[in-house]
JSON list of C-alpha atoms and ligand atoms in Angstrom, two decimals:
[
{"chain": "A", "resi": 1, "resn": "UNK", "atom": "CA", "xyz": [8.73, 72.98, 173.12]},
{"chain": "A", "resi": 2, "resn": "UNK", "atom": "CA", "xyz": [7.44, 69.47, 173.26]},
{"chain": "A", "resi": 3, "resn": "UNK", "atom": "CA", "xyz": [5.92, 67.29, 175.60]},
{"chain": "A", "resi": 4, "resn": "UNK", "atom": "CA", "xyz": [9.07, 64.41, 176.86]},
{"chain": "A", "resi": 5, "resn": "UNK", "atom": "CA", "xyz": [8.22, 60.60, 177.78]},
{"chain": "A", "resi": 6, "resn": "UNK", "atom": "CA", "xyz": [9.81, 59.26, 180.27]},
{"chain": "A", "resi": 7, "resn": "UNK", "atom": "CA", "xyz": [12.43, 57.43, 177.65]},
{"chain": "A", "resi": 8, "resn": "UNK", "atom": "CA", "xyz": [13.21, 60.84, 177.06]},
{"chain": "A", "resi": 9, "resn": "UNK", "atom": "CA", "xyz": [13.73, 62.01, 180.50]},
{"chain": "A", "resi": 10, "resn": "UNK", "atom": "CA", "xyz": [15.97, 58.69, 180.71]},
{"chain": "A", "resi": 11, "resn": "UNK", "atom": "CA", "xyz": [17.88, 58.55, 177.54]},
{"chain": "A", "resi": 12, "resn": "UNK", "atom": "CA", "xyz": [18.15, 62.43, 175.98]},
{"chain": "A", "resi": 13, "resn": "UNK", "atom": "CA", "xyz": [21.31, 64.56, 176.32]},
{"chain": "A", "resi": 14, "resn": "UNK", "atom": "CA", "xyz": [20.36, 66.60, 179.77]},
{"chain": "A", "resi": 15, "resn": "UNK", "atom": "CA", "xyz": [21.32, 69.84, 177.87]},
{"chain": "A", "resi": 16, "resn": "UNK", "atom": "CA", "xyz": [18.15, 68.69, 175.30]},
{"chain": "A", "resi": 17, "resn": "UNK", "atom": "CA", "xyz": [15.73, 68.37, 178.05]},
{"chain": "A", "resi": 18, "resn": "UNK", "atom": "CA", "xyz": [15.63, 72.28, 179.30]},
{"chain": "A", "resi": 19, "resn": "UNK", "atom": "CA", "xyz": [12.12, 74.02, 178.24]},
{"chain": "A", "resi": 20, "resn": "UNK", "atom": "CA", "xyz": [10.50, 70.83, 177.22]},
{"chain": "A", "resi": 21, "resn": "UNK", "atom": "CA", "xyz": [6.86, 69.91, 179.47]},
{"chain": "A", "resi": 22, "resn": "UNK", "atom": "CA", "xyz": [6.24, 66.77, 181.18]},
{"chain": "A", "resi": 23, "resn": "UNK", "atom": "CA", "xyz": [3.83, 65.39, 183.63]},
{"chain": "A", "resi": 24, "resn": "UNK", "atom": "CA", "xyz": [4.16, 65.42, 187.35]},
{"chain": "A", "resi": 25, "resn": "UNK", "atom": "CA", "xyz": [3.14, 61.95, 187.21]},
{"chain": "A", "resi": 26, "resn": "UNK", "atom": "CA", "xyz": [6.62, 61.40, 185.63]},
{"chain": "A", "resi": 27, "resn": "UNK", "atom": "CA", "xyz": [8.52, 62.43, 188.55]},
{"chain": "A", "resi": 28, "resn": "UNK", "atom": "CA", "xyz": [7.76, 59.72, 190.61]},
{"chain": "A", "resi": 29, "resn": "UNK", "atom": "CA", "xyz": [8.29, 57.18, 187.63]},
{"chain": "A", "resi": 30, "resn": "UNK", "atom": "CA", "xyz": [11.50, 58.46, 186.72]},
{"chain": "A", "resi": 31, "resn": "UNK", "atom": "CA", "xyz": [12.81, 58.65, 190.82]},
{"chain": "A", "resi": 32, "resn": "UNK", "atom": "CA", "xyz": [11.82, 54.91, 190.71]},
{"chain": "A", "resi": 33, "resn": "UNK", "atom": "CA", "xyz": [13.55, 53.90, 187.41]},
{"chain": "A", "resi": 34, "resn": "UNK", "atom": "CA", "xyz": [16.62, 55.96, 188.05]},
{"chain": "A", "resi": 35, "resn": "UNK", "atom": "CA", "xyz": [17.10, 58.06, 191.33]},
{"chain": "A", "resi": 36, "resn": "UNK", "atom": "CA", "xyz": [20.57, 59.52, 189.68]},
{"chain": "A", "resi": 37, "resn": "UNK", "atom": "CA", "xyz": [18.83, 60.39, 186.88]},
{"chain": "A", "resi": 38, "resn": "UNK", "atom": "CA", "xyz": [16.09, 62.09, 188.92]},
{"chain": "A", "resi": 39, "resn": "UNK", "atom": "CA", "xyz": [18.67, 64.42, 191.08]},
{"chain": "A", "resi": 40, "resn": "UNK", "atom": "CA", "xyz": [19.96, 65.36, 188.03]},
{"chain": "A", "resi": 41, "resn": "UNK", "atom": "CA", "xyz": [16.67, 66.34, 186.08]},
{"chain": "A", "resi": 42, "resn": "UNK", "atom": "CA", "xyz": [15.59, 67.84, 189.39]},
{"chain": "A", "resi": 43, "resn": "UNK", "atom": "CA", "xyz": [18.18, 70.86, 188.73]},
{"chain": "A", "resi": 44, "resn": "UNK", "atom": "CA", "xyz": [16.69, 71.53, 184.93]},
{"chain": "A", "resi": 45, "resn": "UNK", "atom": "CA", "xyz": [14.33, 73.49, 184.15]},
{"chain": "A", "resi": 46, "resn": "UNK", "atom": "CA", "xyz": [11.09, 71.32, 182.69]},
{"chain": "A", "resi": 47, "resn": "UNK", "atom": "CA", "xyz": [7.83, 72.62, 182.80]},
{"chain": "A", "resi": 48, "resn": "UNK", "atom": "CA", "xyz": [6.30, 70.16, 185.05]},
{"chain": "A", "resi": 49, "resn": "UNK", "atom": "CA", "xyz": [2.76, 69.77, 184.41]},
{"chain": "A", "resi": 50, "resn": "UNK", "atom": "CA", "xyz": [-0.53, 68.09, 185.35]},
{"chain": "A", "resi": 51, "resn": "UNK", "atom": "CA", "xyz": [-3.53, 67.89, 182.71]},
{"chain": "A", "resi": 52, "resn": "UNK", "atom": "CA", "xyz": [-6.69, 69.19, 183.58]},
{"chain": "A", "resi": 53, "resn": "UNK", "atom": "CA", "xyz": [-9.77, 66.87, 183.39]},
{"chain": "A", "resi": 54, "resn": "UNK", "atom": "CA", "xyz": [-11.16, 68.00, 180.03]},
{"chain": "A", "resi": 55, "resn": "UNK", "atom": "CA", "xyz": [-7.59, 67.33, 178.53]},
{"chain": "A", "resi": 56, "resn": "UNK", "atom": "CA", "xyz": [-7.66, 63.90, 179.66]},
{"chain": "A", "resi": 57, "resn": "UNK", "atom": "CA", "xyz": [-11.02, 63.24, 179.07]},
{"chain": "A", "resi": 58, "resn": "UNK", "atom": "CA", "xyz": [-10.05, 64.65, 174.73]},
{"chain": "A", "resi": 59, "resn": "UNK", "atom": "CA", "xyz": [-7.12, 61.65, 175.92]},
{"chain": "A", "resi": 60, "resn": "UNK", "atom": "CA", "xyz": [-9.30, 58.97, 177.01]},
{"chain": "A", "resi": 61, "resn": "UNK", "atom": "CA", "xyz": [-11.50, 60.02, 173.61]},
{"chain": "A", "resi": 62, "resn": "UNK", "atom": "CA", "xyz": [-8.92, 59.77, 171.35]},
{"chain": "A", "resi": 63, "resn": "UNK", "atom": "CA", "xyz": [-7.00, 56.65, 172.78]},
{"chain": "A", "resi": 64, "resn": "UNK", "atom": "CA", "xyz": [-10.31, 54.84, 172.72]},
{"chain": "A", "resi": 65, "resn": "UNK", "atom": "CA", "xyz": [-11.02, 55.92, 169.20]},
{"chain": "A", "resi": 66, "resn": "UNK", "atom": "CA", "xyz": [-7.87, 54.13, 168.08]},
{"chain": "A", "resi": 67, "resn": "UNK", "atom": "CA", "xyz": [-8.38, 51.07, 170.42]},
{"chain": "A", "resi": 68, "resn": "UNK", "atom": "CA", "xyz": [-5.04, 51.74, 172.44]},
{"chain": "A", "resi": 69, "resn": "UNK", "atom": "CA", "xyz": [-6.70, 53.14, 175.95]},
{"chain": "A", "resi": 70, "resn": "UNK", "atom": "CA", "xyz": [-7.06, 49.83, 177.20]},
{"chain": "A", "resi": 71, "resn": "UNK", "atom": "CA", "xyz": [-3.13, 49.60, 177.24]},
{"chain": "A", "resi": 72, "resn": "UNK", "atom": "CA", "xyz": [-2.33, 53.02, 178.72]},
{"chain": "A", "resi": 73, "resn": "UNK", "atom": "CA", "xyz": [-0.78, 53.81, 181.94]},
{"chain": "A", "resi": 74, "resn": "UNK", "atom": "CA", "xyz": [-1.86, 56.50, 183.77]},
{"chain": "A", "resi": 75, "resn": "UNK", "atom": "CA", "xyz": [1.40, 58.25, 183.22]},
{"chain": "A", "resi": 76, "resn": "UNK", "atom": "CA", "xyz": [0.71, 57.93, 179.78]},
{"chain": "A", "resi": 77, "resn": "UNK", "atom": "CA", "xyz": [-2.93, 59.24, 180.02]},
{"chain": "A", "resi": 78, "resn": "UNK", "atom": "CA", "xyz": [-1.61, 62.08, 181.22]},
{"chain": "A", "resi": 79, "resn": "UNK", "atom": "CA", "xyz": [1.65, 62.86, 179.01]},
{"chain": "A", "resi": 80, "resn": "UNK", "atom": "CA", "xyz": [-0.82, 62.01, 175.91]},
{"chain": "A", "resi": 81, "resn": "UNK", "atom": "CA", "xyz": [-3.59, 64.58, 177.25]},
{"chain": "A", "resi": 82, "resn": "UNK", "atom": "CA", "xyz": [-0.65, 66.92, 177.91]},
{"chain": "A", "resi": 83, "resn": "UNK", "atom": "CA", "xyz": [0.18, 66.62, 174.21]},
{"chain": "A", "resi": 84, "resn": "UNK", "atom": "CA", "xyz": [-2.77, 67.06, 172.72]},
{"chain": "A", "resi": 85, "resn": "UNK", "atom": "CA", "xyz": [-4.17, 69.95, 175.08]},
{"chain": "A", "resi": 86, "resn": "UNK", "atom": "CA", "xyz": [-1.44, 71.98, 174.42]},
{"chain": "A", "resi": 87, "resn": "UNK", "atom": "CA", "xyz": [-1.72, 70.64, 170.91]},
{"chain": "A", "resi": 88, "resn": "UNK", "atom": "CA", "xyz": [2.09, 70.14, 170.64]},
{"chain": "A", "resi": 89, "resn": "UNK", "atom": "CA", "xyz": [4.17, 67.47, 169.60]},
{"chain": "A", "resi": 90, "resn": "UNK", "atom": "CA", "xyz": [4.38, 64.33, 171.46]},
{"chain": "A", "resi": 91, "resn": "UNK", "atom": "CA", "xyz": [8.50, 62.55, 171.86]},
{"chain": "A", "resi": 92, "resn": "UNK", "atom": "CA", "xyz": [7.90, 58.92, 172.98]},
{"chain": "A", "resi": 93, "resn": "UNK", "atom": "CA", "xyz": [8.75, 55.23, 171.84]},
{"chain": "A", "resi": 94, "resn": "UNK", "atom": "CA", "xyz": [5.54, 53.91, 172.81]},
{"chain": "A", "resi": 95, "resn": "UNK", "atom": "CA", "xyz": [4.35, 52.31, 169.78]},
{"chain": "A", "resi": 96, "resn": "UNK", "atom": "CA", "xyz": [0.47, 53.00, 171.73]},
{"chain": "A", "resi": 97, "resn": "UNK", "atom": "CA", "xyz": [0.70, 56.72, 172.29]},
{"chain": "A", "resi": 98, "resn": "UNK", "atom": "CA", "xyz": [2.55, 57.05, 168.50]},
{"chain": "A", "resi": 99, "resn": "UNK", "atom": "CA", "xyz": [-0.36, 55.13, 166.77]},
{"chain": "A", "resi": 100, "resn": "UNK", "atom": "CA", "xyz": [-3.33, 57.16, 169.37]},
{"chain": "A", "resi": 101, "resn": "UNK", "atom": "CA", "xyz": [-1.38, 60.71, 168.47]},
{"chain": "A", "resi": 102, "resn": "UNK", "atom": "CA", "xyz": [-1.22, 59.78, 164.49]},
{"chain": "A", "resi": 103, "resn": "UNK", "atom": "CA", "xyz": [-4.90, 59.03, 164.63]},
{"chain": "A", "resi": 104, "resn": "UNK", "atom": "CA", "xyz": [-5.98, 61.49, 166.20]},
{"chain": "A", "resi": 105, "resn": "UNK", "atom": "CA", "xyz": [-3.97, 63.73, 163.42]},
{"chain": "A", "resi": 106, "resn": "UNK", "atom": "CA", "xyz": [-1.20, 64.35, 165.96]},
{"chain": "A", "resi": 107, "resn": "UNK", "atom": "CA", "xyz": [2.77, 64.59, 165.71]},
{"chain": "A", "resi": 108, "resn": "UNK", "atom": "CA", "xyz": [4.95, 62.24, 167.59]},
{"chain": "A", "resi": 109, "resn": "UNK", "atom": "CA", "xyz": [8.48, 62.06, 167.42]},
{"chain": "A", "resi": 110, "resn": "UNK", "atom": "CA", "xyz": [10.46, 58.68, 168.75]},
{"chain": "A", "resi": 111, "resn": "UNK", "atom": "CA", "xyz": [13.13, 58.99, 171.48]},
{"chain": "A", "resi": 112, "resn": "UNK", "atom": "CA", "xyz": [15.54, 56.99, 169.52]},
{"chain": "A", "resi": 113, "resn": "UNK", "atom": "CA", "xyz": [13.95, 54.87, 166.49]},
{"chain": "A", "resi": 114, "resn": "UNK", "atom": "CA", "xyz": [12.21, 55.76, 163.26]},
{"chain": "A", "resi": 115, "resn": "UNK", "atom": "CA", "xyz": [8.90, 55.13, 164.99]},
{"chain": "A", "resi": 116, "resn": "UNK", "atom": "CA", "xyz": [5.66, 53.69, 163.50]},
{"chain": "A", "resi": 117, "resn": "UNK", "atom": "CA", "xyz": [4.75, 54.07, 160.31]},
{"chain": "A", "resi": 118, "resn": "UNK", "atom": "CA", "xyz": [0.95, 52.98, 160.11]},
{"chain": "A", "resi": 119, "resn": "UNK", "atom": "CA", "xyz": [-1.92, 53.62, 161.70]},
{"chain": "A", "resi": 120, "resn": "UNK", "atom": "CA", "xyz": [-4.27, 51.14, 162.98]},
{"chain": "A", "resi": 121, "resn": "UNK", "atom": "CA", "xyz": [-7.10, 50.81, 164.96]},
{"chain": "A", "resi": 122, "resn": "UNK", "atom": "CA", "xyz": [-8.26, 48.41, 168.18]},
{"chain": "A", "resi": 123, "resn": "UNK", "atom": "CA", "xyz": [-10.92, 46.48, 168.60]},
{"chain": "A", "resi": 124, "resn": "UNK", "atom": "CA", "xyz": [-12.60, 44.02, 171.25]},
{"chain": "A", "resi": 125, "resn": "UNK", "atom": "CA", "xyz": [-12.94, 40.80, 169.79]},
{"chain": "A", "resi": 126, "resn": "UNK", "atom": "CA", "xyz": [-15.36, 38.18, 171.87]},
{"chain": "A", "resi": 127, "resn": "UNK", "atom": "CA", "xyz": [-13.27, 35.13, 172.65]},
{"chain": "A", "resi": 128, "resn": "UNK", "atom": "CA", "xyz": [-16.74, 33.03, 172.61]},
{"chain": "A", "resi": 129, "resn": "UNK", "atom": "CA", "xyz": [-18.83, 34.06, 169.98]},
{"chain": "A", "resi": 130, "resn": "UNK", "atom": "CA", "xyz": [-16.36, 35.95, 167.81]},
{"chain": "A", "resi": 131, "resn": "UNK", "atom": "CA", "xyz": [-18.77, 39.45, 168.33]},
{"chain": "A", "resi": 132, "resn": "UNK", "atom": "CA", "xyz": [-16.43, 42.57, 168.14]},
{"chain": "A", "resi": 133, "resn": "UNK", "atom": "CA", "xyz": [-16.73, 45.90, 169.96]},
{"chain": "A", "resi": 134, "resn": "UNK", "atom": "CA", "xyz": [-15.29, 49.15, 169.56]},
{"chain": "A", "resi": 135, "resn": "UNK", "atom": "CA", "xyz": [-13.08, 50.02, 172.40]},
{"chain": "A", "resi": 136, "resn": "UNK", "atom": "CA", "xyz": [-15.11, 52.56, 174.88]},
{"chain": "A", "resi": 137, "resn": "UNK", "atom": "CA", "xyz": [-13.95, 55.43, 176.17]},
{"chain": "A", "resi": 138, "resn": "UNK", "atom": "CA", "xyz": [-14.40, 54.52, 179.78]},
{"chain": "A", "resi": 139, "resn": "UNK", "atom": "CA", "xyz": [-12.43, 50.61, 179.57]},
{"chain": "A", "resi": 140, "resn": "UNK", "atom": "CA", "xyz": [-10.69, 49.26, 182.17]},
{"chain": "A", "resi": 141, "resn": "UNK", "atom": "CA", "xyz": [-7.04, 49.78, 181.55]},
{"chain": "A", "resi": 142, "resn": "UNK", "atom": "CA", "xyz": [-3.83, 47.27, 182.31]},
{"chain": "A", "resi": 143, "resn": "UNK", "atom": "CA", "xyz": [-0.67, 46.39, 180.62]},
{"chain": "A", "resi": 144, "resn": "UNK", "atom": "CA", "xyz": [-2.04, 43.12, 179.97]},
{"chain": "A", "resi": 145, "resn": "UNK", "atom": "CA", "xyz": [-5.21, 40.07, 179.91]},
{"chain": "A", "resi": 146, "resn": "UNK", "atom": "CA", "xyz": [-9.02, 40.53, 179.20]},
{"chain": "A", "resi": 147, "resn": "UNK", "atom": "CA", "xyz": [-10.42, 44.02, 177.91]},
{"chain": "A", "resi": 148, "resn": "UNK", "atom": "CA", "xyz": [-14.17, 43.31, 179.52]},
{"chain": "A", "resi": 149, "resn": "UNK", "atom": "CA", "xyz": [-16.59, 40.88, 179.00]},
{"chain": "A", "resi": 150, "resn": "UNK", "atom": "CA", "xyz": [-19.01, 40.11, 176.48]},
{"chain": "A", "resi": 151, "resn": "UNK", "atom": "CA", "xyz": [-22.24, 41.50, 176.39]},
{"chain": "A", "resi": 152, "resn": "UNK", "atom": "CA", "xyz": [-23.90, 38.48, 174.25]},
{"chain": "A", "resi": 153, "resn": "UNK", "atom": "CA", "xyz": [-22.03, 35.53, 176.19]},
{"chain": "A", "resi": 154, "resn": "UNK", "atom": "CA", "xyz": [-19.76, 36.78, 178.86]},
{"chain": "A", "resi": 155, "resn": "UNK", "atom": "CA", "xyz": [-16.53, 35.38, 177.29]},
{"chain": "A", "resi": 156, "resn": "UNK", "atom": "CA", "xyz": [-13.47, 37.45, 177.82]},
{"chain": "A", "resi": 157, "resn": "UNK", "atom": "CA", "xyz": [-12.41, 40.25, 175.20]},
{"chain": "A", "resi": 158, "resn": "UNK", "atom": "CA", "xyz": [-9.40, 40.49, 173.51]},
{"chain": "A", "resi": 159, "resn": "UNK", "atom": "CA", "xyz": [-8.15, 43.26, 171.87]},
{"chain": "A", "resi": 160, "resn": "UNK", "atom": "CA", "xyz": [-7.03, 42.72, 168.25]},
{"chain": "A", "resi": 161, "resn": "UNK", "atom": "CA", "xyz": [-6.33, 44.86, 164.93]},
{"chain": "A", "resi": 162, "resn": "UNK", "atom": "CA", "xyz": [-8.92, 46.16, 163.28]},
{"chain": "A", "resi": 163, "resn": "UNK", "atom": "CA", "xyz": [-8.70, 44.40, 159.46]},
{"chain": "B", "resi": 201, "resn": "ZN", "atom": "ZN1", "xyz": [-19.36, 36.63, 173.04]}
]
């Protein structure tokens, strides 16, 4: 029993998928990616599941910890609090939720690569005055642009690897 990314859902033998847990959240991802896909996942059985607050909240904790949270969907919020609430392993390809679920001590298998190898950690760096920041657990999140503002200047953060 493992928790199943939506790369999973998408890409894995259907035969595989039976028993596994996902997120609710998923469903409507995976009807948007693939609506064939979806009617045929619909008739397996998965264990769909939502994550309580405390789980995401150990999610939001951990993903900030590594500096990844920033990055993270809400579907992945949830698959990665999934994952680590139920303290099982996590299958995705996302190179964010691998690196958050190996430093947090945390198995994660990929979909279809070898997956990451290293760990490494996130940090804010000031685009003005060069200050850096730990990432905090409650950052704004998008795929993409600024991480905040600085606190000394107001320049935009980036987010770049720890060194
Ligand atoms: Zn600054």
């Amino acid at each position: 029993m493992r928790v199943l990314d939506t790369a999973a859902l998408l890409h894995w033998p259907v035969s595989e998928l039976a028993g596994n847990i996902c997120s609710q959240s998923q469903q409507a991802e995976l009807e948007r990616v693939s609506p064939q896909r979806w009617m045929l996942i619909q008739a397996i059985d998965i264990d769909w599941r939502a994550p309580d607050s405390v789980w995401l909240a150990e999610a939001k904790r951990c993903a900030a910890q590594s500096g990844d949270l920033p990055r993270l969907s809400d579907v992945d919020l949830d698959i990665l609090a999934l994952a680590l609430g139920l303290n099982i392993e996590l299958v995705t390809d996302d190179y964010r939720l691998q690196n958050t679920m190996k430093s947090s001590g945390k198995q994660s298998t990929s979909v279809d690569t070898s997956g990451t190898k290293q760990v490494w950690t996130w940090i804010r760096r000031c685009t003005g005055c060069r200050h850096t920041t730990e990432v905090p657990a409650d950052v704004a999140r998008s795929k993409k642009g600024n991480v905040g503002e600085c606190d000394r200047c107001g320049a935009a953060l980036v987010l770049k690897k720890k060194r």
